Tab-separated table of C-alpha atoms in Angstrom:
chain	number	residue	atom	x	y	z
Z	296	MET	CA	0.000	0.000	0.000
Z	297	GLY	CA	1.331	3.457	-0.850
Z	298	ALA	CA	1.476	6.443	1.427
Z	299	ALA	CA	-1.748	8.054	2.589
Z	300	PHE	CA	-0.562	11.636	2.051
Z	301	ASN	CA	1.985	11.309	-0.730
Z	302	ASP	CA	2.664	15.015	-1.231
Z	303	GLU	CA	3.789	15.292	2.390
Z	304	TYR	CA	6.161	12.348	2.125
Z	305	VAL	CA	8.316	13.014	-0.964
Z	306	ILE	CA	9.676	16.315	-2.335
Z	307	VAL	CA	11.942	16.503	-5.402
Z	308	ARG	CA	13.805	19.757	-6.051
Z	309	ARG	CA	15.574	19.909	-9.399
Z	310	GLY	CA	19.045	21.437	-9.640
Z	311	LYS	CA	18.976	25.053	-10.847
Z	312	HIS	CA	21.673	24.571	-13.480
Z	313	GLU	CA	22.920	21.740	-15.665
Z	314	GLY	CA	25.218	19.567	-13.551
Z	315	ASP	CA	23.831	20.795	-10.211
Z	316	PRO	CA	22.637	18.001	-7.888
Z	317	SER	CA	18.892	17.574	-7.436
Z	318	GLU	CA	17.568	17.141	-3.910
Z	319	ILE	CA	15.187	14.349	-2.913
Z	320	THR	CA	13.583	14.585	0.536
Z	321	VAL	CA	11.519	11.766	2.033
Z	322	ASN	CA	9.786	12.051	5.413
Z	323	CYS	CA	7.592	9.038	6.163
Z	324	PRO	CA	6.923	6.115	8.540
Z	325	ASP	CA	9.827	3.688	8.802
Z	326	LYS	CA	10.238	-0.001	8.072
Z	327	VAL	CA	13.208	-2.344	7.902
Z	328	GLY	CA	15.047	-1.990	4.586
Z	329	LEU	CA	13.335	1.263	3.568
Z	330	GLY	CA	16.640	3.005	2.837
Z	331	CYS	CA	17.544	0.161	0.465
Z	332	ASP	CA	14.201	0.582	-1.313
Z	333	PHE	CA	14.833	4.311	-1.841
Z	334	ALA	CA	18.410	3.709	-3.043
Z	335	ARG	CA	17.137	1.038	-5.438
Z	336	THR	CA	14.563	3.407	-6.935
Z	337	VAL	CA	17.136	6.176	-7.413
Z	338	PHE	CA	19.514	3.667	-9.042
Z	339	GLU	CA	16.773	2.397	-11.338
Z	340	PHE	CA	16.234	5.913	-12.714
Z	341	GLY	CA	19.899	6.250	-13.681
Z	342	LEU	CA	20.826	8.601	-10.831
Z	343	SER	CA	23.984	8.597	-8.723
Z	344	VAL	CA	23.930	9.663	-5.056
Z	345	VAL	CA	26.722	12.182	-4.329
Z	346	LYS	CA	25.576	13.169	-0.843
Z	347	GLY	CA	22.927	11.979	1.567
Z	348	ASP	CA	21.611	11.679	5.104
Z	349	LEU	CA	19.356	8.975	6.516
Z	350	SER	CA	18.003	8.913	10.065
Z	351	THR	CA	15.236	7.090	11.938
Z	352	ASP	CA	13.905	6.633	15.432
Z	353	GLY	CA	12.482	3.231	14.521
Z	354	ARG	CA	9.023	4.549	13.720
Z	355	TRP	CA	9.603	7.540	11.464
Z	356	CYS	CA	12.444	8.165	9.021
Z	357	PHE	CA	13.904	11.217	7.319
Z	358	VAL	CA	15.997	10.854	4.158
Z	359	VAL	CA	17.713	13.513	2.045
Z	360	LEU	CA	19.606	12.483	-1.100
Z	361	TRP	CA	21.471	14.744	-3.510
Z	362	VAL	CA	21.599	13.013	-6.885
Z	363	VAL	CA	23.040	13.625	-10.340
Z	364	PRO	CA	22.023	11.831	-13.554
Z	365	ARG	CA	24.544	9.558	-15.213
Z	366	VAL	CA	23.620	10.876	-18.663
Z	367	SER	CA	21.383	13.960	-18.902
Z	368	ALA	CA	18.821	15.415	-16.509
Z	369	SER	CA	16.405	15.794	-19.424
Z	370	THR	CA	16.204	11.994	-19.772
Z	371	VAL	CA	15.114	11.463	-16.148
Z	372	ARG	CA	11.361	11.061	-15.652
Z	373	TRP	CA	11.186	13.112	-12.470
Z	374	PRO	CA	7.390	12.886	-11.896
Z	375	LEU	CA	7.546	9.086	-12.201
Z	376	LEU	CA	10.551	9.001	-9.846
Z	377	LYS	CA	8.551	10.916	-7.238
Z	378	GLN	CA	5.612	8.569	-7.729
Z	379	CYS	CA	7.790	5.466	-7.281
Z	380	LEU	CA	9.369	6.868	-4.107
Z	381	GLU	CA	5.913	7.640	-2.742
Z	382	HIS	CA	4.821	4.097	-3.496
Z	383	ALA	CA	7.791	2.767	-1.489
Z	384	CYS	CA	6.724	4.755	1.587
Z	385	PRO	CA	4.706	2.800	4.158
Z	386	SER	CA	1.434	4.476	5.083
Z	387	ALA	CA	0.747	5.709	8.606
Z	388	VAL	CA	-2.016	3.098	8.853
Z	389	ASP	CA	0.436	0.305	8.036
Z	390	GLN	CA	2.904	1.672	10.572
Z	391	PHE	CA	0.652	2.129	13.573
Z	392	LEU	CA	-2.266	-0.259	13.105
Z	393	LEU	CA	-1.269	-3.153	10.880
Z	394	PRO	CA	1.713	-5.516	10.754
Z	395	CYS	CA	4.085	-4.962	7.840
Z	396	PRO	CA	2.893	-7.124	4.931
Z	397	PRO	CA	5.369	-9.561	3.391
Z	398	PRO	CA	6.676	-8.783	-0.107
Z	399	PRO	CA	4.395	-10.075	-2.873
Z	400	VAL	CA	5.161	-13.521	-4.238
Z	401	LEU	CA	5.365	-13.765	-8.011
Z	402	THR	CA	3.060	-16.408	-9.448
Z	403	SER	CA	1.554	-17.000	-12.872
Z	404	LYS	CA	-1.571	-15.171	-11.629
Z	405	ASN	CA	0.120	-11.743	-11.663
Z	406	VAL	CA	2.731	-12.400	-14.369
Z	407	PHE	CA	1.842	-11.581	-17.973
Z	408	LEU	CA	3.399	-12.767	-21.216
Z	409	LEU	CA	4.180	-10.231	-23.937
Z	410	GLN	CA	4.896	-11.864	-27.306
Z	411	VAL	CA	6.572	-9.666	-29.906
Z	412	CYS	CA	7.543	-10.762	-33.425
Z	413	SER	CA	9.393	-8.447	-35.814
Z	414	SER	CA	12.313	-8.216	-38.197
Z	415	ASP	CA	15.609	-8.552	-36.369
Z	416	ARG	CA	18.001	-5.614	-36.005
Z	417	THR	CA	20.757	-4.381	-33.732
Z	418	GLY	CA	19.343	-2.840	-30.560
Z	419	LEU	CA	15.904	-4.439	-30.884
Z	420	LEU	CA	15.892	-6.007	-27.419
Z	421	HIS	CA	17.274	-2.822	-25.868
Z	422	GLY	CA	14.564	-0.689	-27.468
Z	423	VAL	CA	11.704	-2.918	-26.313
Z	424	ALA	CA	13.156	-3.256	-22.795
Z	425	LYS	CA	13.450	0.538	-22.516
Z	426	LYS	CA	9.880	1.039	-23.734
Z	427	LEU	CA	8.491	-1.502	-21.242
Z	428	TRP	CA	10.339	0.239	-18.396
Z	429	GLU	CA	8.910	3.602	-19.487
Z	430	MET	CA	5.424	2.052	-19.306
Z	431	GLU	CA	6.148	0.907	-15.712
Z	432	LEU	CA	6.404	-2.794	-16.512
Z	433	THR	CA	9.001	-4.948	-14.755
Z	434	ILE	CA	10.660	-7.673	-16.835
Z	435	HIS	CA	11.267	-10.841	-14.816
Z	436	LYS	CA	12.135	-13.275	-17.557
Z	437	VAL	CA	13.023	-13.063	-21.260
Z	438	LYS	CA	13.289	-15.595	-24.048
Z	439	VAL	CA	14.532	-14.286	-27.391
Z	440	SER	CA	15.241	-16.274	-30.542
Z	441	THR	CA	15.942	-15.472	-34.193
Z	442	SER	CA	14.628	-17.539	-37.104
Z	443	PRO	CA	16.676	-18.315	-40.246
Z	444	ASP	CA	14.768	-15.600	-42.155
Z	445	ASP	CA	15.898	-12.942	-39.604
Z	446	LYS	CA	12.600	-12.782	-37.734
Z	447	ALA	CA	12.995	-12.091	-34.011
Z	448	VAL	CA	10.595	-13.740	-31.550
Z	449	ASN	CA	10.671	-12.057	-28.125
Z	450	LEU	CA	8.854	-13.398	-25.071
Z	451	PHE	CA	8.758	-11.084	-22.042
Z	452	PHE	CA	7.349	-12.251	-18.705
Z	453	VAL	CA	6.335	-9.017	-16.993
Z	454	THR	CA	4.439	-7.581	-14.056
Z	455	ASP	CA	2.694	-4.221	-14.024
Z	456	ASN	CA	3.791	-1.694	-11.392
Z	457	ARG	CA	0.375	-0.054	-11.817
Z	458	ASN	CA	-1.402	-3.409	-11.413
Z	459	GLU	CA	-3.681	-2.573	-14.349
Z	460	LEU	CA	-2.912	-5.328	-16.863
Z	461	PHE	CA	-6.185	-7.016	-15.991
Z	462	TRP	CA	-7.878	-4.119	-17.830
Z	463	LYS	CA	-8.277	-4.220	-21.604
Z	464	LYS	CA	-7.400	-0.523	-21.983
Z	465	ARG	CA	-4.002	-1.026	-20.310
Z	466	VAL	CA	-3.221	-4.058	-22.500
Z	467	GLU	CA	-4.069	-2.051	-25.635
Z	468	GLU	CA	-1.866	0.822	-24.442
Z	469	VAL	CA	1.151	-1.470	-24.005
Z	470	CYS	CA	0.707	-3.218	-27.365
Z	471	ASP	CA	0.102	0.043	-29.235
Z	472	GLN	CA	3.286	1.617	-27.873
Z	473	VAL	CA	5.393	-1.442	-28.708
Z	474	ARG	CA	3.963	-1.507	-32.251
Z	475	GLU	CA	4.677	2.210	-32.623
Z	476	LEU	CA	8.268	1.628	-31.509
Z	477	LEU	CA	8.878	-1.199	-34.006
Z	478	GLY	CA	6.879	0.271	-36.877
Z	479	ASP	CA	6.030	-1.791	-39.928
Z	480	THR	CA	8.560	-4.488	-38.992
Z	481	CYS	CA	6.273	-5.658	-36.145
Z	482	SER	CA	4.155	-8.591	-37.303
Z	483	ARG	CA	2.738	-9.561	-33.907
Z	484	CYS	CA	2.314	-8.061	-30.439
Z	485	ASP	CA	0.113	-9.908	-27.941
Z	486	LEU	CA	-0.196	-9.544	-24.175
Z	487	SER	CA	-1.956	-12.131	-22.038
Z	488	GLN	CA	-1.762	-13.745	-18.630
Z	489	ALA	CA	1.176	-16.144	-18.374
Z	490	GLY	CA	0.471	-19.840	-18.356
Z	491	PRO	CA	2.469	-22.849	-17.133
Z	492	GLU	CA	5.399	-21.792	-19.355
Z	493	CYS	CA	6.092	-19.064	-16.809
Z	494	GLY	CA	7.313	-21.731	-14.416
Z	495	GLY	CA	6.404	-19.622	-11.374
Z	496	LEU	CA	9.689	-17.672	-11.787
Z	497	GLY	CA	11.316	-20.001	-9.302
Z	498	CYS	CA	15.039	-20.809	-8.966
Z	499	ALA	CA	16.640	-23.858	-10.526
Z	500	PRO	CA	20.187	-25.221	-10.253
Z	501	LEU	CA	22.575	-23.620	-12.753
Z	502	PRO	CA	24.358	-25.907	-15.237
Z	503	LEU	CA	27.827	-26.648	-13.902
Z	504	GLN	CA	29.612	-25.382	-17.005
Z	505	VAL	CA	27.912	-21.962	-16.810
Z	506	ALA	CA	28.558	-21.756	-13.064
Z	507	ASN	CA	32.271	-22.423	-13.614
Z	508	ASP	CA	32.435	-19.652	-16.236
Z	509	LEU	CA	30.804	-17.048	-14.006
Z	510	PHE	CA	31.726	-17.846	-10.433
Z	511	THR	CA	35.470	-17.975	-10.252
Z	512	GLU	CA	37.096	-17.570	-6.869
Z	513	VAL	CA	36.919	-13.972	-5.601
Z	514	SER	CA	39.985	-13.017	-3.569
Z	515	VAL	CA	39.310	-11.282	-0.254
Z	516	PRO	CA	41.983	-9.155	1.457
Z	517	LEU	CA	43.047	-10.038	4.976
Z	518	VAL	CA	40.767	-8.813	7.771
Z	519	THR	CA	42.613	-7.108	10.606
Z	520	GLU	CA	41.463	-6.231	14.113
Z	521	LYS	CA	42.891	-3.908	16.722
Z	522	ASP	CA	42.014	-2.324	20.021
Z	523	ASP	CA	41.496	1.423	19.750
Z	524	GLY	CA	42.799	1.963	23.282
Z	525	GLU	CA	39.465	3.228	24.557
Z	526	GLY	CA	37.639	-0.004	25.135
Z	527	GLY	CA	36.361	-0.256	21.600
Z	528	ASP	CA	37.596	-2.253	18.652
Z	529	LEU	CA	38.074	-1.836	14.939
Z	530	THR	CA	37.698	-4.429	12.204
Z	531	CYS	CA	39.186	-3.374	8.885
Z	532	LEU	CA	39.212	-4.935	5.443
Z	533	ASP	CA	41.400	-2.974	3.031
Z	534	GLY	CA	41.112	-4.066	-0.595
Z	535	ALA	CA	42.559	-2.758	-3.827
Z	536	HIS	CA	39.656	-0.370	-4.418
Z	537	THR	CA	37.472	-0.603	-1.311
Z	538	VAL	CA	38.059	-0.090	2.413
Z	539	VAL	CA	35.488	-1.455	4.872
Z	540	THR	CA	35.714	-0.726	8.614
Z	541	LEU	CA	33.502	-1.686	11.544
Z	542	ASP	CA	34.044	0.410	14.667
Z	543	ASN	CA	32.389	-0.107	18.077
Z	544	SER	CA	34.150	2.770	19.845
Z	545	ILE	CA	32.244	5.701	18.295
Z	546	SER	CA	28.786	4.986	19.720
Z	547	PRO	CA	27.772	3.245	22.961
Z	548	VAL	CA	24.647	1.884	21.265
Z	549	HIS	CA	25.462	1.278	17.585
Z	550	SER	CA	28.218	-0.247	15.464
Z	551	LEU	CA	29.620	2.133	12.865
Z	552	LEU	CA	30.188	0.603	9.430
Z	553	GLN	CA	32.139	2.672	6.896
Z	554	VAL	CA	32.716	1.920	3.219
Z	555	THR	CA	35.133	3.992	1.154
Z	556	ARG	CA	35.342	3.505	-2.586
Z	557	LYS	CA	35.422	5.298	-5.921
Z	558	ASN	CA	31.844	6.294	-6.690
Z	559	ARG	CA	29.944	4.173	-9.212
Z	560	LYS	CA	26.432	3.284	-10.275
Z	561	GLY	CA	24.385	1.623	-7.538
Z	562	LEU	CA	27.036	1.935	-4.806
Z	563	LEU	CA	24.631	3.065	-2.060
Z	564	TYR	CA	22.090	0.462	-3.188
Z	565	ASP	CA	24.651	-2.356	-2.918
Z	566	CYS	CA	25.672	-1.274	0.593
Z	567	LEU	CA	22.116	-0.996	1.902
Z	568	ARG	CA	21.027	-4.171	0.068
Z	569	THR	CA	23.766	-6.104	1.836
Z	570	LEU	CA	22.681	-4.779	5.232
Z	571	LYS	CA	19.042	-5.571	4.458
Z	572	ASP	CA	19.859	-9.121	3.344
Z	573	MET	CA	21.880	-9.623	6.554
Z	574	LYS	CA	18.849	-8.363	8.544
Z	575	LEU	CA	20.742	-5.450	10.104
Z	576	GLN	CA	18.919	-2.277	11.115
Z	577	VAL	CA	20.193	1.149	10.010
Z	578	ALA	CA	19.670	3.921	12.588
Z	579	HIS	CA	21.579	6.664	10.797
Z	580	GLY	CA	23.554	6.961	7.597
Z	581	ARG	CA	25.559	9.538	5.675
Z	582	VAL	CA	27.028	9.664	2.172
Z	583	ILE	CA	29.819	12.070	1.225
Z	584	THR	CA	31.539	12.205	-2.176
Z	585	GLU	CA	34.712	14.204	-2.774
Z	586	ASN	CA	36.915	14.040	-5.862
Z	587	GLY	CA	35.012	11.004	-7.072
Z	588	ILE	CA	35.544	9.027	-3.833
Z	589	SER	CA	32.448	8.125	-1.792
Z	590	MET	CA	32.393	7.422	1.932
Z	591	ILE	CA	29.264	5.729	3.206
Z	592	SER	CA	28.864	5.678	7.000
Z	593	VAL	CA	26.006	3.810	8.666
Z	594	PHE	CA	25.230	3.172	12.335
Z	595	VAL	CA	23.758	-0.323	12.498
Z	596	LEU	CA	22.221	-2.745	14.969
Z	597	ARG	CA	21.517	-6.462	14.855
Z	598	ALA	CA	17.937	-7.644	14.502
Z	599	ASP	CA	17.754	-7.977	18.316
Z	600	GLY	CA	18.715	-4.301	18.742
Z	601	GLN	CA	22.278	-4.977	19.954
Z	602	LYS	CA	25.680	-3.902	18.669
Z	603	ILE	CA	27.752	-6.290	16.577
Z	604	THR	CA	30.347	-7.586	19.038
Z	605	ASP	CA	30.966	-11.194	18.033
Z	606	VAL	CA	34.349	-11.449	16.299
Z	607	GLU	CA	33.236	-13.903	13.616
Z	608	GLU	CA	30.068	-11.915	12.931
Z	609	LYS	CA	32.116	-8.728	12.439
Z	610	LYS	CA	34.495	-10.455	10.055
Z	611	ARG	CA	31.599	-11.980	8.132
Z	612	LEU	CA	29.927	-8.568	7.735
Z	613	CYS	CA	33.138	-6.886	6.515
Z	614	ILE	CA	33.939	-9.653	4.029
Z	615	CYS	CA	30.365	-9.779	2.737
Z	616	MET	CA	30.187	-5.980	2.359
Z	617	HIS	CA	33.550	-5.866	0.577
Z	618	THR	CA	32.506	-8.626	-1.833
Z	619	GLU	CA	29.142	-7.036	-2.657
Z	620	VAL	CA	30.685	-3.589	-3.187
Z	621	GLU	CA	33.659	-4.809	-5.259
Z	622	HIS	CA	31.868	-7.603	-7.146
Z	623	PRO	CA	28.109	-6.876	-7.249
Z	624	LEU	CA	27.807	-8.788	-10.518
Z	625	ARG	CA	29.664	-11.327	-12.643
Z	626	VAL	CA	30.360	-11.036	-16.387
Z	627	ALA	CA	31.856	-13.667	-18.685
Z	628	VAL	CA	32.189	-14.153	-22.434
Z	629	VAL	CA	32.358	-17.842	-23.310
Z	630	THR	CA	33.172	-19.397	-26.700
Z	631	ARG	CA	32.274	-23.039	-27.301
Z	632	GLY	CA	32.895	-24.174	-30.834
Z	633	PRO	CA	31.138	-21.789	-33.235
Z	634	ASP	CA	28.942	-20.247	-30.502
Z	635	THR	CA	29.798	-17.238	-28.342
Z	636	GLU	CA	27.701	-16.405	-25.268
Z	637	LEU	CA	27.699	-13.411	-22.953
Z	638	HIS	CA	26.775	-14.331	-19.371
Z	639	VAL	CA	25.839	-11.841	-16.645
Z	640	ALA	CA	24.909	-12.874	-13.093
Z	641	THR	CA	23.435	-10.590	-10.427
Z	642	PRO	CA	22.261	-11.487	-6.897
Z	643	ILE	CA	18.593	-11.548	-6.005
Z	644	GLU	CA	17.517	-9.605	-2.920
Z	645	ILE	CA	16.199	-11.563	0.041
Z	646	CYS	CA	12.727	-10.192	-0.761
Z	647	GLY	CA	12.894	-11.712	-4.270
Z	648	ARG	CA	13.713	-8.672	-6.419
Z	649	GLY	CA	16.455	-8.742	-9.033
Z	650	ARG	CA	19.001	-5.997	-9.681
Z	651	PRO	CA	17.620	-2.968	-11.573
Z	652	ARG	CA	18.701	-1.896	-15.086
Z	653	VAL	CA	20.665	-5.052	-15.959
Z	654	LEU	CA	18.824	-5.951	-19.169
Z	655	TYR	CA	18.714	-2.272	-20.167
Z	656	ASP	CA	22.439	-1.690	-19.611
Z	657	VAL	CA	23.678	-4.952	-21.167
Z	658	THR	CA	21.608	-4.502	-24.321
Z	659	LEU	CA	22.750	-0.851	-24.473
Z	660	ALA	CA	26.391	-1.988	-24.411
Z	661	LEU	CA	25.758	-4.520	-27.199
Z	662	LYS	CA	23.903	-1.911	-29.253
Z	663	GLN	CA	26.786	0.553	-28.908
Z	664	LEU	CA	29.170	-2.158	-30.083
Z	665	ASP	CA	26.837	-2.999	-33.012
Z	666	ILE	CA	26.465	-6.606	-31.824
Z	667	CYS	CA	23.246	-8.476	-32.625
Z	668	ILE	CA	21.647	-10.988	-30.247
Z	669	PHE	CA	20.653	-14.307	-31.799
Z	670	LYS	CA	19.111	-15.740	-28.648
Z	671	ALA	CA	18.624	-14.462	-25.071
Z	672	ASP	CA	17.356	-15.908	-21.840
Z	673	ILE	CA	16.884	-14.652	-18.270
Z	674	GLY	CA	16.442	-17.212	-15.518
Z	675	ARG	CA	16.784	-17.570	-11.768
Z	676	HIS	CA	19.218	-20.135	-10.449
Z	677	VAL	CA	20.763	-21.342	-7.206
Z	678	VAL	CA	24.556	-21.279	-6.857
Z	679	ALA	CA	26.214	-22.168	-3.534
Z	680	ASN	CA	22.886	-21.806	-1.679
Z	681	ARG	CA	22.374	-18.295	-3.046
Z	682	HIS	CA	19.799	-17.110	-5.572
Z	683	TRP	CA	21.066	-15.409	-8.726
Z	684	GLU	CA	19.496	-13.910	-11.825
Z	685	ILE	CA	21.436	-15.169	-14.853
Z	686	TYR	CA	21.332	-13.356	-18.199
Z	687	ARG	CA	22.551	-15.400	-21.195
Z	688	PHE	CA	22.986	-13.889	-24.673
Z	689	LEU	CA	23.993	-15.904	-27.725
Z	690	LEU	CA	25.756	-13.382	-29.966
Z	691	VAL	CA	25.650	-13.183	-33.751
Z	692	ASP	CA	29.015	-13.815	-35.402
Z	693	ARG	CA	30.696	-10.933	-37.194
Z	694	ALA	CA	33.157	-11.537	-40.025
Z	695	GLU	CA	35.544	-8.816	-38.846
Z	696	VAL	CA	35.597	-9.992	-35.201
Z	697	SER	CA	37.010	-13.243	-33.858
Z	698	TRP	CA	35.261	-14.125	-30.593
Z	699	SER	CA	37.771	-16.924	-30.060
Z	700	SER	CA	40.393	-14.253	-29.344
Z	701	SER	CA	40.793	-13.935	-25.585
Z	702	LYS	CA	41.659	-10.257	-26.033
Z	703	ILE	CA	38.430	-9.509	-27.920
Z	704	SER	CA	36.359	-11.497	-25.393
Z	705	SER	CA	37.992	-9.660	-22.480
Z	706	LEU	CA	37.329	-6.275	-24.107
Z	707	LEU	CA	33.655	-7.159	-24.609
Z	708	ALA	CA	33.272	-8.334	-20.998
Z	709	GLU	CA	35.005	-5.186	-19.738
Z	710	ARG	CA	32.768	-2.952	-21.854
Z	711	VAL	CA	29.621	-4.605	-20.511
Z	712	ARG	CA	30.931	-4.399	-16.942
Z	713	HIS	CA	31.761	-0.720	-17.450
Z	714	ILE	CA	28.216	0.088	-18.599
Z	715	LEU	CA	26.717	-1.885	-15.708
Z	716	MET	CA	28.861	-0.293	-12.988
Z	717	GLY	CA	29.800	3.070	-14.470
């Protein structure tokens, strides 16, 4: 349920000049993981947080974020951003009278199948994915194939953020806009409720060969501990690009977690997602960015309201945070015989949501490189007892490019990773 008095909860003030940060203020009832939800929404709209403050007393929260667009402010749909932030706010009724409802479970009852057939071209999947996002549809699964006569068949399993796909008018709106995007090359565009082929969007084991390509061993720097001389302690994990510290000497009530790293897309989201998945409560947080380096400081508590004092628990938090900040996704280009596949893996939140913008950014990278997609698939899989969303793209061969070259494959993987992380 959205907020009861939306206009009082979210205020968006645009920057006065090109390049000036825009200010987003949210003042609403609190819930566990709310900061992560706000950071996710900002990330989804292509915005980067350069400064921010988050505070809560456990019942009411106040958040101020200063954001800049990664591309151009004119491309950001500011009214829709405000609407999405308002929707993330719990209502006062939910906060004071009703228990917090669990996140919705995706089933074939609320998942719809969009079938699109058209002539194939570079950037086709990217264009349709962008249009569906603009119409407030979330893509959960994709199956794309190309016939020998260059006809592309795209199957999108989607949910509607407006929850209006049960209405004929909404279905017609979606199909008309997709047809307008594709023009005369579109031979079919149908939208209906998903059947058994949806598979419930559950997680299945990942084929061993794909898992080996994506999940190579991630090195973790040595965790060090020391006494600060004042009865507190400091746990530090210093990596090549990221420094994570956990300090119990600053506050008598909270543990202070600090992450320092070069700013990138989704950095605040990855930090708060990790805390949410580990069921830690954030009492106060601050983001400061100077000369391209971001420092994120959060005062956290365990689920039982206590500081983090156990040595192994502190080490586990630092290692997990470092891994999620340094390696929030996996990218691999694999050549097997005549076929070349691009694989991208991203973790699924504990509430069941996948990472935002992945399909959009990957297809954008391939479009910029003038690479066509012969076949694509998005599925959810279990690897080492963790749920991942795996994107697999079978690429069309190009006469002037040899995918078997490790240098070319590495450049492609690096380009995709660069677009995804910024």
